[in-house]
PDB file of C-alpha atoms and ligand atoms in Angstrom:
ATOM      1  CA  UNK A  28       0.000   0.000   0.000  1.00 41.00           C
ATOM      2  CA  UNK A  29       0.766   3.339  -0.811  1.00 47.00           C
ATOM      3  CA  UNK A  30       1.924   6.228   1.321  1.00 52.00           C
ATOM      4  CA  UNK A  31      -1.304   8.438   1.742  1.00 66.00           C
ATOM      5  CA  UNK A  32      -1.293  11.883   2.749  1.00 63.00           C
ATOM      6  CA  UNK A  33       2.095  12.800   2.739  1.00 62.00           C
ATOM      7  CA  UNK A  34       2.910  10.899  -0.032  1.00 86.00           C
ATOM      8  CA  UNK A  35       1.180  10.378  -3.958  1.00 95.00           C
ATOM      9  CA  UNK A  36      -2.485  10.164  -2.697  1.00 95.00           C
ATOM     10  CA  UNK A  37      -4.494  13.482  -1.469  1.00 94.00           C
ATOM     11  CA  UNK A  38      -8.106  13.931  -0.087  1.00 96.00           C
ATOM     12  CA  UNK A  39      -9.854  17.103   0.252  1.00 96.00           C
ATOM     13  CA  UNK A  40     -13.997  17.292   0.905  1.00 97.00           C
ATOM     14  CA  UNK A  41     -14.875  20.244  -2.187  1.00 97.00           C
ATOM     15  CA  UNK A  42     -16.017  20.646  -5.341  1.00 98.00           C
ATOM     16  CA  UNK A  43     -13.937  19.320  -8.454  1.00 98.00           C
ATOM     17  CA  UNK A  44     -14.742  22.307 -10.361  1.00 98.00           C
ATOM     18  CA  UNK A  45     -12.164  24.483  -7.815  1.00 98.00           C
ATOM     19  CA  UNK A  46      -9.769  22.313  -8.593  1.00 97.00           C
ATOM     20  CA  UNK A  47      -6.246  23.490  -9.453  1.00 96.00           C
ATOM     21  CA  UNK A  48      -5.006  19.981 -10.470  1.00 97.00           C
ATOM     22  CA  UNK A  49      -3.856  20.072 -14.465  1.00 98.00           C
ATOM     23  CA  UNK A  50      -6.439  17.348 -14.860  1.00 98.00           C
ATOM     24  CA  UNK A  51      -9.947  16.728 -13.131  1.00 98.00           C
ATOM     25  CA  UNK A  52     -11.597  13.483 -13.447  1.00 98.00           C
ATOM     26  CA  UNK A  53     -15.246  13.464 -14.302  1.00 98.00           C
ATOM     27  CA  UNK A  54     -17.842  10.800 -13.677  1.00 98.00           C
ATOM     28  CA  UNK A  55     -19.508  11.097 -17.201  1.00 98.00           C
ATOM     29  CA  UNK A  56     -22.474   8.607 -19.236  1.00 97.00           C
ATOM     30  CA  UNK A  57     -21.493   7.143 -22.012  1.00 98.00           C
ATOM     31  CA  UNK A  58     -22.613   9.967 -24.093  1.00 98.00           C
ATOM     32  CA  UNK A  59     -20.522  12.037 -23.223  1.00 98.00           C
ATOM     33  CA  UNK A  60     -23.535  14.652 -22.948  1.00 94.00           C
ATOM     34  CA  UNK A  61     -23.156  16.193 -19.686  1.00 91.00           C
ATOM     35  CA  UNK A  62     -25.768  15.464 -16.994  1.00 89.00           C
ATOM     36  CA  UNK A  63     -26.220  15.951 -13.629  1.00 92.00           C
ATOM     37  CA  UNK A  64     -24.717  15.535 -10.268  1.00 96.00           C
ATOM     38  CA  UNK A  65     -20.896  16.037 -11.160  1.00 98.00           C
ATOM     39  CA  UNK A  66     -20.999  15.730 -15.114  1.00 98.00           C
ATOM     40  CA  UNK A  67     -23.327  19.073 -15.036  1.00 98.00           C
ATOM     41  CA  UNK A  68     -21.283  21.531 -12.692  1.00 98.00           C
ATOM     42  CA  UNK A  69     -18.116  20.427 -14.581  1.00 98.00           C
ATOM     43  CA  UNK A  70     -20.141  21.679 -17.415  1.00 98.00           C
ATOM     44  CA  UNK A  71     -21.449  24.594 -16.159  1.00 98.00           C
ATOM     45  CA  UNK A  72     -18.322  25.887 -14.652  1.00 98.00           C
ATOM     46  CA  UNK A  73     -16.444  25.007 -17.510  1.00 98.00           C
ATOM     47  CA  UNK A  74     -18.074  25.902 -19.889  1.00 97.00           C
ATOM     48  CA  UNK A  75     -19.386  25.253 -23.592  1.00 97.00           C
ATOM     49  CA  UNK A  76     -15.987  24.314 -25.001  1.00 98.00           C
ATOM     50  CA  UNK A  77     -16.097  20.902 -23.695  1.00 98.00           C
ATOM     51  CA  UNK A  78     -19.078  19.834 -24.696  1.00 97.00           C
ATOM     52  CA  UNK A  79     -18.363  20.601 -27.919  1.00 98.00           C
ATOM     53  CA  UNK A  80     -14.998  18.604 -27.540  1.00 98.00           C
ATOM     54  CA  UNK A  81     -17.136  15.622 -25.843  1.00 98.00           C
ATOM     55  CA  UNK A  82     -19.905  15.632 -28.732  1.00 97.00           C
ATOM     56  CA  UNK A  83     -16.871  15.136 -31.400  1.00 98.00           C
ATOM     57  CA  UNK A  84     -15.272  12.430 -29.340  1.00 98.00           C
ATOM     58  CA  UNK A  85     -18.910  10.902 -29.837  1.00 97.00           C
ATOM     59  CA  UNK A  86     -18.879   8.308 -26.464  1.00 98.00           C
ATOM     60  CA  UNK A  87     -17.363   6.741 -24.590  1.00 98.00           C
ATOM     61  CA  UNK A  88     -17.528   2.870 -23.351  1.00 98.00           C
ATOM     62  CA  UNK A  89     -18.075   1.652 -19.297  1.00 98.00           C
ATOM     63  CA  UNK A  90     -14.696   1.484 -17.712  1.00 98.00           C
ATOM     64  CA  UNK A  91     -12.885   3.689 -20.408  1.00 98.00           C
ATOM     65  CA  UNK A  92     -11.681   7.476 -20.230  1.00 98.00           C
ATOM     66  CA  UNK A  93     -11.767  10.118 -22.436  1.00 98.00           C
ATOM     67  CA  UNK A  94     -10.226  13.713 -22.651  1.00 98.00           C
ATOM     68  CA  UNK A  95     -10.975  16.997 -23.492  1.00 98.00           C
ATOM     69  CA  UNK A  96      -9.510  20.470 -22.438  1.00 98.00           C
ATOM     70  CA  UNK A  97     -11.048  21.966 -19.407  1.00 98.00           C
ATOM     71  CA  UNK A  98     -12.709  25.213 -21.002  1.00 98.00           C
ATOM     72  CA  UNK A  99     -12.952  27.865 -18.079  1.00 98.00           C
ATOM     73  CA  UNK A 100     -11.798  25.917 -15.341  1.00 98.00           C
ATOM     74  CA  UNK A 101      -8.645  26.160 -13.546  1.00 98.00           C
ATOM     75  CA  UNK A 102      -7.429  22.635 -14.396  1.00 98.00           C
ATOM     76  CA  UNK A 103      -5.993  22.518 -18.088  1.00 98.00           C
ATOM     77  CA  UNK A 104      -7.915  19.105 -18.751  1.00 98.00           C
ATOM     78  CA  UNK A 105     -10.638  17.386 -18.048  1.00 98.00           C
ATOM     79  CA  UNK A 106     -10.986  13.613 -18.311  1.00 99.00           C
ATOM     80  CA  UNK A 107     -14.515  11.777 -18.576  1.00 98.00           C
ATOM     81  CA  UNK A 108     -14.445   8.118 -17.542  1.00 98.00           C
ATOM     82  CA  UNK A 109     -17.696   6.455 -17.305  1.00 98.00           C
ATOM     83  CA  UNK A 110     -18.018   4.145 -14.003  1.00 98.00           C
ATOM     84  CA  UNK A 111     -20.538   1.234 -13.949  1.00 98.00           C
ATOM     85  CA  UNK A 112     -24.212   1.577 -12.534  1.00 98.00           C
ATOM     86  CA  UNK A 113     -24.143  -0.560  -8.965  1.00 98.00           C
ATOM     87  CA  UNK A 114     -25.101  -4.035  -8.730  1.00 98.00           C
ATOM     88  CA  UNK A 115     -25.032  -5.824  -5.900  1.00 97.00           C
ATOM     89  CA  UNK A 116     -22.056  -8.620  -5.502  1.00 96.00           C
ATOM     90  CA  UNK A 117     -20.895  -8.277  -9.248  1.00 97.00           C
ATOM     91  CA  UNK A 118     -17.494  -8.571  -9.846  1.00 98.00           C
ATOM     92  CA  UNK A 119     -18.120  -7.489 -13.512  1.00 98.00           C
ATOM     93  CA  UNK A 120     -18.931  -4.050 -11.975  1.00 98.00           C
ATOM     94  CA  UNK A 121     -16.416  -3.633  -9.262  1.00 98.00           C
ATOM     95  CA  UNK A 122     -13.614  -4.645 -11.803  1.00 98.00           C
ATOM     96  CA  UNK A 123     -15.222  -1.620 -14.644  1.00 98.00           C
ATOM     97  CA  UNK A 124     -15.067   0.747 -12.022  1.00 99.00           C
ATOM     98  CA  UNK A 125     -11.607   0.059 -11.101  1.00 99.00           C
ATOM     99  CA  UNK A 126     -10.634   0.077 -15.164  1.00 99.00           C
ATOM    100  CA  UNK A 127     -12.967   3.379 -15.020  1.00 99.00           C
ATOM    101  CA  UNK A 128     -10.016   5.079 -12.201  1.00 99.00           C
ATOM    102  CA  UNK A 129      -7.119   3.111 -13.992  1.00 98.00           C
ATOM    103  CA  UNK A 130      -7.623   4.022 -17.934  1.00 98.00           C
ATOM    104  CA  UNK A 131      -8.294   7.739 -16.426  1.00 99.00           C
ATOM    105  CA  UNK A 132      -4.494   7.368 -15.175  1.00 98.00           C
ATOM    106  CA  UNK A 133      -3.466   5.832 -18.200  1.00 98.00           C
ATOM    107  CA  UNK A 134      -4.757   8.796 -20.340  1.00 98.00           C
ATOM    108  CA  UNK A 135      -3.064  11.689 -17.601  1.00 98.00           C
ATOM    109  CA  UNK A 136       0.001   9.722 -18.029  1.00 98.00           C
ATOM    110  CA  UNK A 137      -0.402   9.663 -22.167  1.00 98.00           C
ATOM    111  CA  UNK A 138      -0.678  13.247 -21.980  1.00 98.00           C
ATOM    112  CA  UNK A 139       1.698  14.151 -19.629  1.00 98.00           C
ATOM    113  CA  UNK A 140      -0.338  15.226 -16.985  1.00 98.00           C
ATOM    114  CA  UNK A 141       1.380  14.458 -12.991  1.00 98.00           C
ATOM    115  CA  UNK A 142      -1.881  15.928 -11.039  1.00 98.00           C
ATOM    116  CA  UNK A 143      -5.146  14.949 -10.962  1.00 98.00           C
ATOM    117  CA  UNK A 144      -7.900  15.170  -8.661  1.00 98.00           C
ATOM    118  CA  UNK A 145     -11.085  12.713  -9.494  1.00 98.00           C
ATOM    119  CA  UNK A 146     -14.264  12.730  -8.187  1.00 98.00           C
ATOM    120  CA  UNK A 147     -16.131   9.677  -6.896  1.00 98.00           C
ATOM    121  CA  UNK A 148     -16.825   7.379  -9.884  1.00 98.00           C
ATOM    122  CA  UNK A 149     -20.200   5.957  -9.676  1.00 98.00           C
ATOM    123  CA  UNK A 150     -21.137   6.691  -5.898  1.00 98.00           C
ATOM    124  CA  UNK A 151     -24.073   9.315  -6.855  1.00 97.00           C
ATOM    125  CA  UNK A 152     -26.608   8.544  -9.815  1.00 97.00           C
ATOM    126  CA  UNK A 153     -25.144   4.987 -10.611  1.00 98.00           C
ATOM    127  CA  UNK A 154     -25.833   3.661  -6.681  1.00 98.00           C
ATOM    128  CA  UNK A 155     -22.696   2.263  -5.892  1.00 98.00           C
ATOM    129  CA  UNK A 156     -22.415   2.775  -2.185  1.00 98.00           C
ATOM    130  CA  UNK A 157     -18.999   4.412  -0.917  1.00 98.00           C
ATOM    131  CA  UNK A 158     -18.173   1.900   1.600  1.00 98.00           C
ATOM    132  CA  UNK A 159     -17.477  -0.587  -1.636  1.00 98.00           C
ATOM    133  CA  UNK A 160     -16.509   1.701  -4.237  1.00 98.00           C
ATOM    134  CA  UNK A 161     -13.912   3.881  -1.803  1.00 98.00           C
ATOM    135  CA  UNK A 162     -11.756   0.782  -1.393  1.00 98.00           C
ATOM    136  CA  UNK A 163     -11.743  -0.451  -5.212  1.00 98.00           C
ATOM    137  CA  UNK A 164     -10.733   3.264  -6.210  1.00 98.00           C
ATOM    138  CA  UNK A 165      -8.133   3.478  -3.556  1.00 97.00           C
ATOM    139  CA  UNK A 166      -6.484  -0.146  -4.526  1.00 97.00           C
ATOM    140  CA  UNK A 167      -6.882   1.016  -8.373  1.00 98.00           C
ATOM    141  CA  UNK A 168      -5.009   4.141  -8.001  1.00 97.00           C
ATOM    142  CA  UNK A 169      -2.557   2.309  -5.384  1.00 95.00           C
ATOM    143  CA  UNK A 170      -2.073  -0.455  -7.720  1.00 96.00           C
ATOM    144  CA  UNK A 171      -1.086   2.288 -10.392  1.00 97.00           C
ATOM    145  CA  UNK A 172       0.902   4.072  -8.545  1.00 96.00           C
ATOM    146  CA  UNK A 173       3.189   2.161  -7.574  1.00 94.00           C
ATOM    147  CA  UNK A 174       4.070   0.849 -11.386  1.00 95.00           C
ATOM    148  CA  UNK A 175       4.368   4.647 -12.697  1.00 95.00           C
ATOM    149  CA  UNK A 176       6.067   7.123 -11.113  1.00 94.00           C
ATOM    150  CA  UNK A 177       5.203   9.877 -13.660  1.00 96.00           C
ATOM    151  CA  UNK A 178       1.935  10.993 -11.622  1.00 97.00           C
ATOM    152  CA  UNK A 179       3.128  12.697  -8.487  1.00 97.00           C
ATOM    153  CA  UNK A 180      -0.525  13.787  -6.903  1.00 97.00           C
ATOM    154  CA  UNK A 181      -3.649  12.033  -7.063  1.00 98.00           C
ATOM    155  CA  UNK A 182      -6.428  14.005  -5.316  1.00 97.00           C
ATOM    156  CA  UNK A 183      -9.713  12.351  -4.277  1.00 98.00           C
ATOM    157  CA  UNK A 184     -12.234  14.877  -4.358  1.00 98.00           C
ATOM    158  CA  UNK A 185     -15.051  14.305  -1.724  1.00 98.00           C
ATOM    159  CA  UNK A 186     -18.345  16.083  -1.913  1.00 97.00           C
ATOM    160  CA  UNK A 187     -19.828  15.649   1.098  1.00 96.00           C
ATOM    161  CA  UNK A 188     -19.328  14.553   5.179  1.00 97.00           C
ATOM    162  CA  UNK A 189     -20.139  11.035   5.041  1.00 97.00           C
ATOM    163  CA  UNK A 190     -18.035  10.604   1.890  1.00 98.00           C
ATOM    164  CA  UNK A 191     -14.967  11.967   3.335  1.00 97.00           C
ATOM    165  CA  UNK A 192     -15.355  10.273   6.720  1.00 97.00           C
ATOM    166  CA  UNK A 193     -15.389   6.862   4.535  1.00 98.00           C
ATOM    167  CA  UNK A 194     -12.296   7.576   2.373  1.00 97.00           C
ATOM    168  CA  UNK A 195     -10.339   8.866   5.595  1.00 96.00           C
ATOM    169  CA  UNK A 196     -10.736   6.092   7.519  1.00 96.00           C
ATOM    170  CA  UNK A 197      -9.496   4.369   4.450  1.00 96.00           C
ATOM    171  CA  UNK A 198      -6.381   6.405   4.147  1.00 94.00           C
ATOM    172  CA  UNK A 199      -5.477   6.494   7.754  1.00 89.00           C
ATOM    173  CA  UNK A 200      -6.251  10.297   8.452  1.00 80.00           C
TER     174      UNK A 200
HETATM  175  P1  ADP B   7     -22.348   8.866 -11.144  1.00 55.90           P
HETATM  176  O1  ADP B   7     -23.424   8.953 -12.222  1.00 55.90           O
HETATM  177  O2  ADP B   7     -21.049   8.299 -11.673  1.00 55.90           O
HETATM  178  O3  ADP B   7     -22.828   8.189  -9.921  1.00 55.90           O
HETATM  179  P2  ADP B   7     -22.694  11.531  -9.968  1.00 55.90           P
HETATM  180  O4  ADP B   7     -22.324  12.828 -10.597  1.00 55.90           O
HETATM  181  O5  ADP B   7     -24.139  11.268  -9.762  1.00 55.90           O
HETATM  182  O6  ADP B   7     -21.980  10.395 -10.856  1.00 55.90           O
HETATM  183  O7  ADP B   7     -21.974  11.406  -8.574  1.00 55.90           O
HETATM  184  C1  ADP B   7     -20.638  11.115  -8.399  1.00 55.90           C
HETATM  185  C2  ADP B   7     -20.147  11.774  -7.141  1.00 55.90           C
HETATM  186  O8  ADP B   7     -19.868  13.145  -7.407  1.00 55.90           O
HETATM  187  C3  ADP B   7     -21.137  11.767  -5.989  1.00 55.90           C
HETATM  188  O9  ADP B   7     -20.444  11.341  -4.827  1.00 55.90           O
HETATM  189  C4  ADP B   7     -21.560  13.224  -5.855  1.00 55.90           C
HETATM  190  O10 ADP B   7     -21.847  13.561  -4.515  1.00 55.90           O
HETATM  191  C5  ADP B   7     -20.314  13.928  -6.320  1.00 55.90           C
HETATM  192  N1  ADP B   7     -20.447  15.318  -6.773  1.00 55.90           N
HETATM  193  C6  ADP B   7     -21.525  15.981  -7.241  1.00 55.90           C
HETATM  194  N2  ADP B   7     -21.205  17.253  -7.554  1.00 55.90           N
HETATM  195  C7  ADP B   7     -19.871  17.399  -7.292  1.00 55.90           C
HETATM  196  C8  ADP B   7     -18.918  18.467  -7.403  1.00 55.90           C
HETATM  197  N3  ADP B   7     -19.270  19.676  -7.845  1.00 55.90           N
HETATM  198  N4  ADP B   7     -17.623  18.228  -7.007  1.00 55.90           N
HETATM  199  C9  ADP B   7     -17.248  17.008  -6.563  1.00 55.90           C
HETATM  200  N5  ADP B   7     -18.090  15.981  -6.447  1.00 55.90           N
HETATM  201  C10 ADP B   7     -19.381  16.163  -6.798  1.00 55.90           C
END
């Protein structure tokens, strides 16, 4: 296991959209549309120029990532990955979300990027509860981590009390 605070892996409860990390990670559908819950205020705050980025992309498949620039936002680029919707005891879906936090690594490392800060894949609209998905994106990012040293901060972004209190027992704060 990795380090934690102090080391490669951050936490902070906010909102993505303040982020200062060259990358954010958004949970996005596989249209690549915008939405609600985080998909929508990236959009908003962002801006127009995404979207249109995202509609010529065209999709994007469960467990991949995408990327775009980030429009009016602080961060330079914003990646889309599109978690799985819950379903109780299925491997199938715990192993897309963990691609879903993986191929978004993959794609800041492709590009250069050594910050990001990603919100929590799945855990809102698609039902997964946080007490199963916060350990699957910790060991995903963990597990990634420790075979590329190119990323030097990755930032879970927490969005409310109960969320935070999950992912910091997690990471030992
Ligand atoms: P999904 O469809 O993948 O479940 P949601 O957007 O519904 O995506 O929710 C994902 C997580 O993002 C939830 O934990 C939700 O509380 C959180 N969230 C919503 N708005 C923001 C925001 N502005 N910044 C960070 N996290 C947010």
């Amino acid at each position: 296991m990795g380090t934690y605070l102090g080391g490669r892996i951050d936490m902070v409860k906010g909102d993505i959209t303040l982020q200062d990390t060259e990358a954010i990670v958004n949970a996005a559908d596989n249209k690549l549309l915008g939405g609600g819950g985080v998909d929508g205020a990236i959009h908003t705050a962002g801006g127009p120029k995404i979207l249109e980025e995202c509609r010529r992309i065209g999709g994007c498949p469960t467990g991949e990532a995408r990327i775009t620039t980030g429009g009016r936002l602080k961060a330079r680029y914003v990646i889309h990955t599109v978690g799985p919707v819950y379903r109780y005891g299925s491997k199938v879906v715990a192993d897309l979300l963990a691609a879903a936090y993986r191929n978004s690594l993959k794609l800041a490392s492709d590009n250069g990027i050594k910050r990001v800060a990603f919100s929590s894949i799945s855990t809102g609209i698609y039902g997964y509860p946080i007490e199963e998905a916060a350990p699957i994106a910790i060991e995903a990012v963990d597990d990634y981590l420790d075979l590329h040293d190119d990323i030097e901060l990755v930032r879970f972004v927490l969005f409310n009390d109960r969320d935070y209190t999950v992912y910091g027992e997690l990471l030992g704060v």
